[in-house]
Amino acid sequence: MKISLIGTGMVGATLAYRLFISGLPSELVLVDLDKKRAKAEADELRHSLSLEDNVRIVDGDYSKIKDSDFVVISAGAPQKTGETRLDLIETNAKIISEISKKVAEFAPKSIIIVATNPMDVMTFVALKSSGFPKNRVIGTGTVLDSSRFKYYLSEFLEANPKDIFAFVLGEHGDSQVGIFSHISIKGIPLENFCTELGKCLSQNDKEIISRKTKDSAYSIIEGKGSTYYAIASCVLKIIKSVWRDEGTILPISSYLEGEYGFEGVCLSVPAVLTRDGIQKVLDFDLDPAEHKKLESSYNIVKEYCKNL
Ligand code: NAD
């Protein structure tokens, strides 16, 4: 499998290392506007080749991404302390549009995965600029937010985060919605878990968990400048799900055409991932209050997509 990474900053470089040690790709291509940086990252990976499984590590220009199975875009300006993801829109839309056109030219059969923020809007830009069918343009979505959500739920419930089934949907940003109406722990609905173990979530607990989930990126950025480990795990999970034709359901960002009553935007809702990329977007019943919040999130993202 050949994976190309466009952008070898903190997210791209961390992902490169994660992919390198995963044993999944046979070839990794590192491309960045800053060619010296991409080469330096590639060189460091090459220096481990006598110790790790063999992966062809390439750096250079877009001609190198030819025949890629996946192209992951994390190029762009990162969030700075105090900035929201939506503050990055103008700068990054231009970058993502240029990159997506290059991907369409040099790797027309690839699947594009977009991590750059504001991710939902950038996924929309990548879809439009590449001209790819919608199944082959995947935003990392709220896979990261959902993982954070599961972690904070697990802390409260004293459960293993892996046993928790829960989603954050909507914008990967401030208007995201933690879905409490469909939580289960290893198949046991949250309400039964509450009766059984006495771990019941009050409205206040739900608000705290939602706020921690939403604000965690801000506190990490304040603490160490940027976030990159968990997003690398998310991209690896998406690539594995597609490459292995798993049929895994993940809340990735995809182009919506009427699901949940939303259309003309890329937004995170659960979707089935197979070898074709996005095989199906799942349109399941939400609690009306949660649907209303999701609608507000959709309206925010829609407004930004409309103004591009
Ligand atoms: P970074 O500044 O460390 O790296 C960005 C890289 O992009 C730099 O190396 C820069 O040279 C490169 N770049 C800029 N313009 C380019 C172009 N036209 N072509 C090729 N490369 C170009 O930033 P980072 O911390 O790696 O974050 C990257 C993006 O990922 C940001 O937008 C950030 O907000 C986002 N992010 C998203 C998630 C998510 O859940 N989707 C999580 C973390 C970070």
mmCIF file of C-alpha atoms and ligand atoms in Angstrom:
data_model
loop_
_atom_site.group_PDB
_atom_site.id
_atom_site.type_symbol
_atom_site.label_atom_id
_atom_site.label_comp_id
_atom_site.label_asym_id
_atom_site.label_seq_id
_atom_site.Cartn_x
_atom_site.Cartn_y
_atom_site.Cartn_z
ATOM 1 C CA MET A 1 0.000 0.000 0.000
ATOM 2 C CA LYS A 2 1.280 3.447 -0.893
ATOM 3 C CA ILE A 3 0.396 6.371 1.352
ATOM 4 C CA SER A 4 1.356 9.964 0.622
ATOM 5 C CA LEU A 5 1.324 12.652 3.269
ATOM 6 C CA ILE A 6 0.959 16.258 2.195
ATOM 7 C CA GLY A 7 2.130 18.363 5.110
ATOM 8 C CA THR A 8 4.893 17.051 7.344
ATOM 9 C CA GLY A 9 4.420 19.363 10.303
ATOM 10 C CA MET A 10 3.495 18.003 13.728
ATOM 11 C CA VAL A 11 0.460 16.041 12.506
ATOM 12 C CA GLY A 12 2.055 14.797 9.270
ATOM 13 C CA ALA A 13 5.333 13.783 10.909
ATOM 14 C CA THR A 14 3.608 12.005 13.800
ATOM 15 C CA LEU A 15 1.364 10.195 11.353
ATOM 16 C CA ALA A 16 4.381 9.256 9.224
ATOM 17 C CA TYR A 17 6.012 7.622 12.248
ATOM 18 C CA ARG A 18 2.758 5.921 13.315
ATOM 19 C CA LEU A 19 2.258 4.521 9.813
ATOM 20 C CA PHE A 20 5.922 3.545 9.530
ATOM 21 C CA ILE A 21 5.798 1.391 12.669
ATOM 22 C CA SER A 22 2.315 0.025 11.873
ATOM 23 C CA GLY A 23 3.678 -2.286 9.172
ATOM 24 C CA LEU A 24 0.746 -1.264 6.958
ATOM 25 C CA PRO A 25 2.272 0.718 4.074
ATOM 26 C CA SER A 26 4.962 -0.544 1.722
ATOM 27 C CA GLU A 27 5.703 3.016 0.634
ATOM 28 C CA LEU A 28 5.380 6.360 2.402
ATOM 29 C CA VAL A 29 5.774 9.642 0.513
ATOM 30 C CA LEU A 30 6.389 12.887 2.400
ATOM 31 C CA VAL A 31 5.585 16.175 0.650
ATOM 32 C CA ASP A 32 5.704 19.644 2.191
ATOM 33 C CA LEU A 33 6.013 23.185 0.941
ATOM 34 C CA ASP A 34 9.078 23.229 3.166
ATOM 35 C CA LYS A 35 11.079 20.621 1.242
ATOM 36 C CA LYS A 36 13.918 20.633 3.779
ATOM 37 C CA ARG A 37 11.507 19.704 6.527
ATOM 38 C CA ALA A 38 9.957 16.836 4.533
ATOM 39 C CA LYS A 39 13.441 15.534 3.702
ATOM 40 C CA ALA A 40 14.558 15.775 7.321
ATOM 41 C CA GLU A 41 11.503 13.822 8.499
ATOM 42 C CA ALA A 42 12.043 11.225 5.766
ATOM 43 C CA ASP A 43 15.753 10.915 6.630
ATOM 44 C CA GLU A 44 14.977 10.250 10.272
ATOM 45 C CA LEU A 45 12.576 7.475 9.341
ATOM 46 C CA ARG A 46 15.158 6.007 6.957
ATOM 47 C CA HIS A 47 17.652 5.907 9.820
ATOM 48 C CA SER A 48 15.413 3.340 11.576
ATOM 49 C CA LEU A 49 15.210 1.062 8.534
ATOM 50 C CA SER A 50 17.853 -1.354 9.786
ATOM 51 C CA LEU A 51 15.735 -1.838 12.934
ATOM 52 C CA GLU A 52 12.138 -1.780 11.674
ATOM 53 C CA ASP A 53 10.159 -3.529 8.948
ATOM 54 C CA ASN A 54 10.992 -2.357 5.487
ATOM 55 C CA VAL A 55 9.050 0.629 4.154
ATOM 56 C CA ARG A 56 10.117 2.652 1.118
ATOM 57 C CA ILE A 57 10.413 6.239 2.356
ATOM 58 C CA VAL A 58 10.293 8.912 -0.329
ATOM 59 C CA ASP A 59 10.309 12.698 -0.126
ATOM 60 C CA GLY A 60 9.980 15.245 -2.871
ATOM 61 C CA ASP A 61 7.416 16.848 -5.148
ATOM 62 C CA TYR A 62 3.945 15.809 -6.287
ATOM 63 C CA SER A 63 5.264 13.541 -9.066
ATOM 64 C CA LYS A 64 6.241 11.136 -6.238
ATOM 65 C CA ILE A 65 2.638 10.610 -5.103
ATOM 66 C CA LYS A 66 1.700 8.804 -8.350
ATOM 67 C CA ASP A 67 -0.308 5.594 -7.737
ATOM 68 C CA SER A 68 -0.927 6.369 -4.073
ATOM 69 C CA ASP A 69 -3.757 4.427 -2.460
ATOM 70 C CA PHE A 70 -4.233 7.172 0.124
ATOM 71 C CA VAL A 71 -3.247 10.825 0.238
ATOM 72 C CA VAL A 72 -3.523 12.390 3.673
ATOM 73 C CA ILE A 73 -3.631 16.173 3.776
ATOM 74 C CA SER A 74 -2.504 17.885 6.980
ATOM 75 C CA ALA A 75 -0.853 20.879 5.336
ATOM 76 C CA GLY A 76 -1.789 24.332 6.442
ATOM 77 C CA ALA A 77 -1.647 26.731 9.281
ATOM 78 C CA PRO A 78 -2.262 25.185 12.718
ATOM 79 C CA GLN A 79 -4.497 26.639 15.442
ATOM 80 C CA LYS A 80 -2.708 29.049 17.751
ATOM 81 C CA THR A 81 -3.612 29.651 21.380
ATOM 82 C CA GLY A 82 -6.994 31.387 21.526
ATOM 83 C CA GLU A 83 -7.796 30.761 17.843
ATOM 84 C CA THR A 84 -10.828 28.690 16.866
ATOM 85 C CA ARG A 85 -10.592 26.211 14.019
ATOM 86 C CA LEU A 86 -12.866 28.443 11.946
ATOM 87 C CA ASP A 87 -10.352 31.322 12.218
ATOM 88 C CA LEU A 88 -8.108 29.380 9.839
ATOM 89 C CA ILE A 89 -10.607 29.241 6.998
ATOM 90 C CA GLU A 90 -9.274 31.624 4.368
ATOM 91 C CA THR A 91 -5.619 30.670 4.596
ATOM 92 C CA ASN A 92 -6.258 26.967 4.582
ATOM 93 C CA ALA A 93 -8.990 26.886 1.903
ATOM 94 C CA LYS A 94 -6.500 28.232 -0.634
ATOM 95 C CA ILE A 95 -3.845 25.711 0.415
ATOM 96 C CA ILE A 96 -6.232 22.742 0.358
ATOM 97 C CA SER A 97 -7.662 23.724 -3.012
ATOM 98 C CA GLU A 98 -4.193 23.853 -4.596
ATOM 99 C CA ILE A 99 -3.133 20.570 -3.023
ATOM 100 C CA SER A 100 -6.351 18.767 -4.032
ATOM 101 C CA LYS A 101 -5.871 19.776 -7.656
ATOM 102 C CA LYS A 102 -2.347 18.340 -7.539
ATOM 103 C CA VAL A 103 -3.682 15.124 -6.014
ATOM 104 C CA ALA A 104 -6.275 14.850 -8.793
ATOM 105 C CA GLU A 105 -3.510 15.329 -11.349
ATOM 106 C CA PHE A 106 -0.925 12.941 -9.903
ATOM 107 C CA ALA A 107 -2.940 10.374 -7.923
ATOM 108 C CA PRO A 108 -6.402 10.375 -9.540
ATOM 109 C CA LYS A 109 -7.399 6.991 -8.131
ATOM 110 C CA SER A 110 -6.417 7.666 -4.536
ATOM 111 C CA ILE A 111 -8.611 8.193 -1.502
ATOM 112 C CA ILE A 112 -8.097 11.623 0.041
ATOM 113 C CA ILE A 113 -8.174 11.983 3.816
ATOM 114 C CA VAL A 114 -8.345 15.549 5.113
ATOM 115 C CA ALA A 115 -7.146 16.510 8.598
ATOM 116 C CA THR A 116 -6.461 20.224 8.092
ATOM 117 C CA ASN A 117 -8.725 22.547 10.075
ATOM 118 C CA PRO A 118 -11.406 23.710 9.902
ATOM 119 C CA MET A 119 -11.647 20.116 8.805
ATOM 120 C CA ASP A 120 -15.312 19.917 7.652
ATOM 121 C CA VAL A 121 -14.945 22.990 5.446
ATOM 122 C CA MET A 122 -11.554 21.789 4.155
ATOM 123 C CA THR A 123 -13.049 18.392 3.281
ATOM 124 C CA PHE A 124 -15.690 20.246 1.256
ATOM 125 C CA VAL A 125 -12.910 22.244 -0.484
ATOM 126 C CA ALA A 126 -10.958 19.048 -1.240
ATOM 127 C CA LEU A 127 -14.074 17.383 -2.680
ATOM 128 C CA LYS A 128 -14.882 20.306 -4.952
ATOM 129 C CA SER A 129 -11.290 21.048 -6.023
ATOM 130 C CA SER A 130 -10.273 17.444 -6.681
ATOM 131 C CA GLY A 131 -13.473 16.576 -8.550
ATOM 132 C CA PHE A 132 -13.290 13.139 -6.859
ATOM 133 C CA PRO A 133 -16.508 11.212 -6.195
ATOM 134 C CA LYS A 134 -17.789 11.765 -2.664
ATOM 135 C CA ASN A 135 -16.907 8.239 -1.501
ATOM 136 C CA ARG A 136 -13.209 9.010 -2.034
ATOM 137 C CA VAL A 137 -12.936 12.198 0.034
ATOM 138 C CA ILE A 138 -12.966 11.542 3.775
ATOM 139 C CA GLY A 139 -12.570 14.127 6.511
ATOM 140 C CA THR A 140 -11.131 12.835 9.788
ATOM 141 C CA GLY A 141 -14.407 14.097 11.217
ATOM 142 C CA THR A 142 -15.308 13.703 14.836
ATOM 143 C CA VAL A 143 -13.382 10.434 15.146
ATOM 144 C CA LEU A 144 -10.990 12.325 17.426
ATOM 145 C CA ASP A 145 -13.749 14.109 19.369
ATOM 146 C CA SER A 146 -15.599 10.798 19.784
ATOM 147 C CA SER A 147 -12.448 9.192 21.138
ATOM 148 C CA ARG A 148 -12.033 12.063 23.610
ATOM 149 C CA PHE A 149 -15.717 11.728 24.533
ATOM 150 C CA LYS A 150 -15.283 7.999 25.189
ATOM 151 C CA TYR A 151 -12.237 8.719 27.310
ATOM 152 C CA TYR A 152 -14.047 11.241 29.530
ATOM 153 C CA LEU A 153 -17.077 8.944 29.757
ATOM 154 C CA SER A 154 -14.776 6.077 30.719
ATOM 155 C CA GLU A 155 -13.239 8.174 33.496
ATOM 156 C CA PHE A 156 -16.682 8.854 34.906
ATOM 157 C CA LEU A 157 -18.028 5.323 34.435
ATOM 158 C CA GLU A 158 -14.765 3.664 35.473
ATOM 159 C CA ALA A 159 -14.943 1.589 32.313
ATOM 160 C CA ASN A 160 -12.518 0.743 29.538
ATOM 161 C CA PRO A 161 -12.758 3.441 26.794
ATOM 162 C CA LYS A 162 -12.697 0.613 24.243
ATOM 163 C CA ASP A 163 -15.909 -0.839 25.709
ATOM 164 C CA ILE A 164 -17.767 2.423 25.269
ATOM 165 C CA PHE A 165 -19.883 3.006 22.181
ATOM 166 C CA ALA A 166 -20.563 6.712 21.773
ATOM 167 C CA PHE A 167 -20.401 9.413 19.127
ATOM 168 C CA VAL A 168 -19.732 13.099 18.885
ATOM 169 C CA LEU A 169 -21.364 14.352 15.691
ATOM 170 C CA GLY A 170 -21.492 17.593 13.707
ATOM 171 C CA GLU A 171 -18.644 20.048 13.270
ATOM 172 C CA HIS A 172 -15.148 19.092 14.372
ATOM 173 C CA GLY A 173 -15.178 22.329 16.329
ATOM 174 C CA ASP A 174 -17.067 24.321 18.885
ATOM 175 C CA SER A 175 -20.579 23.398 17.701
ATOM 176 C CA GLN A 176 -19.967 19.627 17.955
ATOM 177 C CA VAL A 177 -22.677 17.546 19.640
ATOM 178 C CA GLY A 178 -22.013 14.752 22.122
ATOM 179 C CA ILE A 179 -24.734 12.146 21.553
ATOM 180 C CA PHE A 180 -25.900 10.850 24.934
ATOM 181 C CA SER A 181 -29.032 9.139 23.604
ATOM 182 C CA HIS A 182 -27.087 6.257 21.993
ATOM 183 C CA ILE A 183 -24.394 5.364 24.515
ATOM 184 C CA SER A 184 -23.715 1.774 25.433
ATOM 185 C CA ILE A 185 -20.977 -0.006 27.346
ATOM 186 C CA LYS A 186 -20.108 -3.269 25.624
ATOM 187 C CA GLY A 187 -23.687 -3.369 24.307
ATOM 188 C CA ILE A 188 -25.269 -2.525 27.677
ATOM 189 C CA PRO A 189 -27.305 0.692 27.344
ATOM 190 C CA LEU A 190 -26.080 3.508 29.573
ATOM 191 C CA GLU A 191 -29.343 3.477 31.590
ATOM 192 C CA ASN A 192 -28.874 -0.221 32.503
ATOM 193 C CA PHE A 193 -25.253 0.418 33.393
ATOM 194 C CA CYS A 194 -26.524 3.136 35.695
ATOM 195 C CA THR A 195 -29.049 0.814 37.410
ATOM 196 C CA GLU A 196 -26.566 -2.044 37.614
ATOM 197 C CA LEU A 197 -23.481 -0.157 38.855
ATOM 198 C CA GLY A 198 -24.939 3.025 40.223
ATOM 199 C CA LYS A 199 -22.949 5.158 37.742
ATOM 200 C CA CYS A 200 -25.613 7.594 36.564
ATOM 201 C CA LEU A 201 -24.936 10.705 34.518
ATOM 202 C CA SER A 202 -26.765 13.802 35.727
ATOM 203 C CA GLN A 203 -27.412 16.704 33.336
ATOM 204 C CA ASN A 204 -24.498 18.482 35.011
ATOM 205 C CA ASP A 205 -22.196 15.478 34.456
ATOM 206 C CA LYS A 206 -23.196 15.402 30.785
ATOM 207 C CA GLU A 207 -22.378 19.073 30.429
ATOM 208 C CA ILE A 208 -18.991 18.609 32.093
ATOM 209 C CA ILE A 209 -18.137 15.637 29.859
ATOM 210 C CA SER A 210 -19.227 17.536 26.718
ATOM 211 C CA ARG A 211 -17.242 20.600 27.724
ATOM 212 C CA LYS A 212 -14.093 18.612 28.515
ATOM 213 C CA THR A 213 -14.406 16.866 25.135
ATOM 214 C CA LYS A 214 -14.869 20.121 23.252
ATOM 215 C CA ASP A 215 -12.211 22.095 25.113
ATOM 216 C CA SER A 216 -9.520 19.441 25.287
ATOM 217 C CA ALA A 217 -7.824 20.609 22.065
ATOM 218 C CA TYR A 218 -7.608 24.138 23.476
ATOM 219 C CA SER A 219 -5.980 22.997 26.712
ATOM 220 C CA ILE A 220 -3.495 20.776 24.861
ATOM 221 C CA ILE A 221 -2.603 23.634 22.497
ATOM 222 C CA GLU A 222 -2.104 25.880 25.512
ATOM 223 C CA GLY A 223 0.072 23.265 27.164
ATOM 224 C CA LYS A 224 2.283 22.122 24.283
ATOM 225 C CA GLY A 225 1.452 24.112 21.162
ATOM 226 C CA SER A 226 -0.500 21.570 19.103
ATOM 227 C CA THR A 227 -2.205 18.184 19.099
ATOM 228 C CA TYR A 228 -0.877 15.321 16.998
ATOM 229 C CA TYR A 229 -0.781 11.877 18.649
ATOM 230 C CA ALA A 230 -4.506 11.139 18.820
ATOM 231 C CA ILE A 231 -5.205 12.489 15.328
ATOM 232 C CA ALA A 232 -2.474 10.172 14.007
ATOM 233 C CA SER A 233 -4.300 7.237 15.628
ATOM 234 C CA CYS A 234 -7.555 8.415 14.015
ATOM 235 C CA VAL A 235 -6.050 8.537 10.521
ATOM 236 C CA LEU A 236 -4.471 5.112 10.980
ATOM 237 C CA LYS A 237 -7.881 3.749 12.065
ATOM 238 C CA ILE A 238 -9.573 5.250 8.978
ATOM 239 C CA ILE A 239 -6.907 3.882 6.615
ATOM 240 C CA LYS A 240 -7.072 0.398 8.190
ATOM 241 C CA SER A 241 -10.880 0.369 8.009
ATOM 242 C CA VAL A 242 -10.815 1.197 4.303
ATOM 243 C CA TRP A 243 -7.807 -0.876 3.254
ATOM 244 C CA ARG A 244 -9.031 -4.011 5.032
ATOM 245 C CA ASP A 245 -12.577 -3.509 3.736
ATOM 246 C CA GLU A 246 -13.755 -3.729 7.337
ATOM 247 C CA GLY A 247 -17.198 -2.156 7.141
ATOM 248 C CA THR A 248 -16.257 -0.244 10.295
ATOM 249 C CA ILE A 249 -18.608 2.575 11.280
ATOM 250 C CA LEU A 250 -16.815 5.823 12.089
ATOM 251 C CA PRO A 251 -18.034 9.420 12.437
ATOM 252 C CA ILE A 252 -15.958 10.732 9.541
ATOM 253 C CA SER A 253 -16.806 13.941 7.707
ATOM 254 C CA SER A 254 -18.524 13.239 4.402
ATOM 255 C CA TYR A 255 -20.578 15.079 1.816
ATOM 256 C CA LEU A 256 -24.236 14.958 2.830
ATOM 257 C CA GLU A 257 -27.120 14.800 0.395
ATOM 258 C CA GLY A 258 -30.227 14.856 2.545
ATOM 259 C CA GLU A 259 -29.167 12.643 5.455
ATOM 260 C CA TYR A 260 -30.563 14.061 8.732
ATOM 261 C CA GLY A 261 -32.189 16.735 6.532
ATOM 262 C CA PHE A 262 -28.756 18.216 5.717
ATOM 263 C CA GLU A 263 -27.232 18.774 2.314
ATOM 264 C CA GLY A 264 -24.444 20.528 0.453
ATOM 265 C CA VAL A 265 -21.867 20.330 3.261
ATOM 266 C CA CYS A 266 -19.294 17.935 4.630
ATOM 267 C CA LEU A 267 -20.169 17.102 8.214
ATOM 268 C CA SER A 268 -19.427 14.313 10.655
ATOM 269 C CA VAL A 269 -22.050 11.638 10.996
ATOM 270 C CA PRO A 270 -21.521 7.877 11.240
ATOM 271 C CA ALA A 271 -20.531 6.225 7.976
ATOM 272 C CA VAL A 272 -19.566 2.727 6.877
ATOM 273 C CA LEU A 273 -16.009 2.451 5.548
ATOM 274 C CA THR A 274 -15.072 -0.209 3.013
ATOM 275 C CA ARG A 275 -12.495 -0.587 0.239
ATOM 276 C CA ASP A 276 -14.466 1.960 -1.813
ATOM 277 C CA GLY A 277 -13.964 4.553 0.921
ATOM 278 C CA ILE A 278 -17.298 5.819 2.240
ATOM 279 C CA GLN A 279 -19.719 3.032 1.394
ATOM 280 C CA LYS A 280 -22.754 4.477 3.168
ATOM 281 C CA VAL A 281 -23.681 7.366 5.413
ATOM 282 C CA LEU A 282 -25.910 6.156 8.243
ATOM 283 C CA ASP A 283 -28.998 8.227 8.894
ATOM 284 C CA PHE A 284 -30.244 7.057 12.286
ATOM 285 C CA ASP A 285 -32.864 8.486 14.631
ATOM 286 C CA LEU A 286 -31.544 10.988 17.128
ATOM 287 C CA ASP A 287 -33.162 12.420 20.198
ATOM 288 C CA PRO A 288 -35.018 15.572 18.928
ATOM 289 C CA ALA A 289 -33.018 17.912 21.191
ATOM 290 C CA GLU A 290 -29.757 16.424 19.919
ATOM 291 C CA HIS A 291 -30.957 16.692 16.334
ATOM 292 C CA LYS A 292 -31.696 20.358 16.927
ATOM 293 C CA LYS A 293 -28.152 20.953 18.182
ATOM 294 C CA LEU A 294 -26.803 19.041 15.196
ATOM 295 C CA GLU A 295 -28.870 21.260 12.929
ATOM 296 C CA SER A 296 -27.243 24.368 14.458
ATOM 297 C CA SER A 297 -23.837 22.838 13.850
ATOM 298 C CA TYR A 298 -24.821 22.079 10.223
ATOM 299 C CA ASN A 299 -26.004 25.671 9.739
ATOM 300 C CA ILE A 300 -22.647 27.019 10.945
ATOM 301 C CA VAL A 301 -20.631 24.787 8.607
ATOM 302 C CA LYS A 302 -23.058 25.416 5.737
ATOM 303 C CA GLU A 303 -22.641 29.166 6.063
ATOM 304 C CA TYR A 304 -18.855 28.806 5.753
ATOM 305 C CA CYS A 305 -19.105 26.451 2.766
ATOM 306 C CA LYS A 306 -21.545 28.824 1.054
ATOM 307 C CA ASN A 307 -19.181 31.774 1.445
ATOM 308 C CA LEU A 308 -16.121 30.056 0.004
HETATM 309 P P1 NAD B 1 2.239 22.439 11.400
HETATM 310 O O1 NAD B 1 2.342 23.915 11.238
HETATM 311 O O2 NAD B 1 3.173 21.734 12.330
HETATM 312 O O3 NAD B 1 2.406 21.772 9.953
HETATM 313 C C1 NAD B 1 1.784 22.266 8.815
HETATM 314 C C2 NAD B 1 2.680 21.927 7.653
HETATM 315 O O4 NAD B 1 1.994 22.284 6.445
HETATM 316 C C3 NAD B 1 4.013 22.720 7.670
HETATM 317 O O5 NAD B 1 5.095 21.799 7.609
HETATM 318 C C4 NAD B 1 3.913 23.579 6.427
HETATM 319 O O6 NAD B 1 5.184 23.783 5.782
HETATM 320 C C5 NAD B 1 2.982 22.748 5.549
HETATM 321 N N1 NAD B 1 2.354 23.499 4.469
HETATM 322 C C6 NAD B 1 1.800 24.736 4.500
HETATM 323 N N2 NAD B 1 1.342 25.063 3.273
HETATM 324 C C7 NAD B 1 1.572 24.001 2.463
HETATM 325 C C8 NAD B 1 1.329 23.732 1.098
HETATM 326 N N3 NAD B 1 0.718 24.627 0.306
HETATM 327 N N4 NAD B 1 1.718 22.547 0.597
HETATM 328 C C9 NAD B 1 2.358 21.629 1.373
HETATM 329 N N5 NAD B 1 2.621 21.837 2.670
HETATM 330 C C10 NAD B 1 2.249 23.001 3.210
HETATM 331 O O7 NAD B 1 0.725 22.112 11.771
HETATM 332 P P2 NAD B 1 0.169 20.735 12.402
HETATM 333 O O8 NAD B 1 0.202 20.834 13.876
HETATM 334 O O9 NAD B 1 0.826 19.605 11.712
HETATM 335 O O10 NAD B 1 -1.373 20.817 11.972
HETATM 336 C C11 NAD B 1 -1.737 20.662 10.620
HETATM 337 C C12 NAD B 1 -3.240 20.840 10.446
HETATM 338 O O11 NAD B 1 -3.931 19.772 11.078
HETATM 339 C C13 NAD B 1 -3.772 22.119 11.086
HETATM 340 O O12 NAD B 1 -4.762 22.687 10.248
HETATM 341 C C14 NAD B 1 -4.378 21.631 12.376
HETATM 342 O O13 NAD B 1 -5.353 22.518 12.895
HETATM 343 C C15 NAD B 1 -4.946 20.322 11.903
HETATM 344 N N6 NAD B 1 -5.324 19.349 12.933
HETATM 345 C C16 NAD B 1 -6.473 18.664 12.733
HETATM 346 C C17 NAD B 1 -6.903 17.723 13.643
HETATM 347 C C18 NAD B 1 -8.189 16.968 13.357
HETATM 348 O O14 NAD B 1 -8.799 16.361 14.259
HETATM 349 N N7 NAD B 1 -8.660 16.969 12.144
HETATM 350 C C19 NAD B 1 -6.146 17.466 14.804
HETATM 351 C C20 NAD B 1 -4.945 18.162 14.973
HETATM 352 C C21 NAD B 1 -4.544 19.119 14.037
#
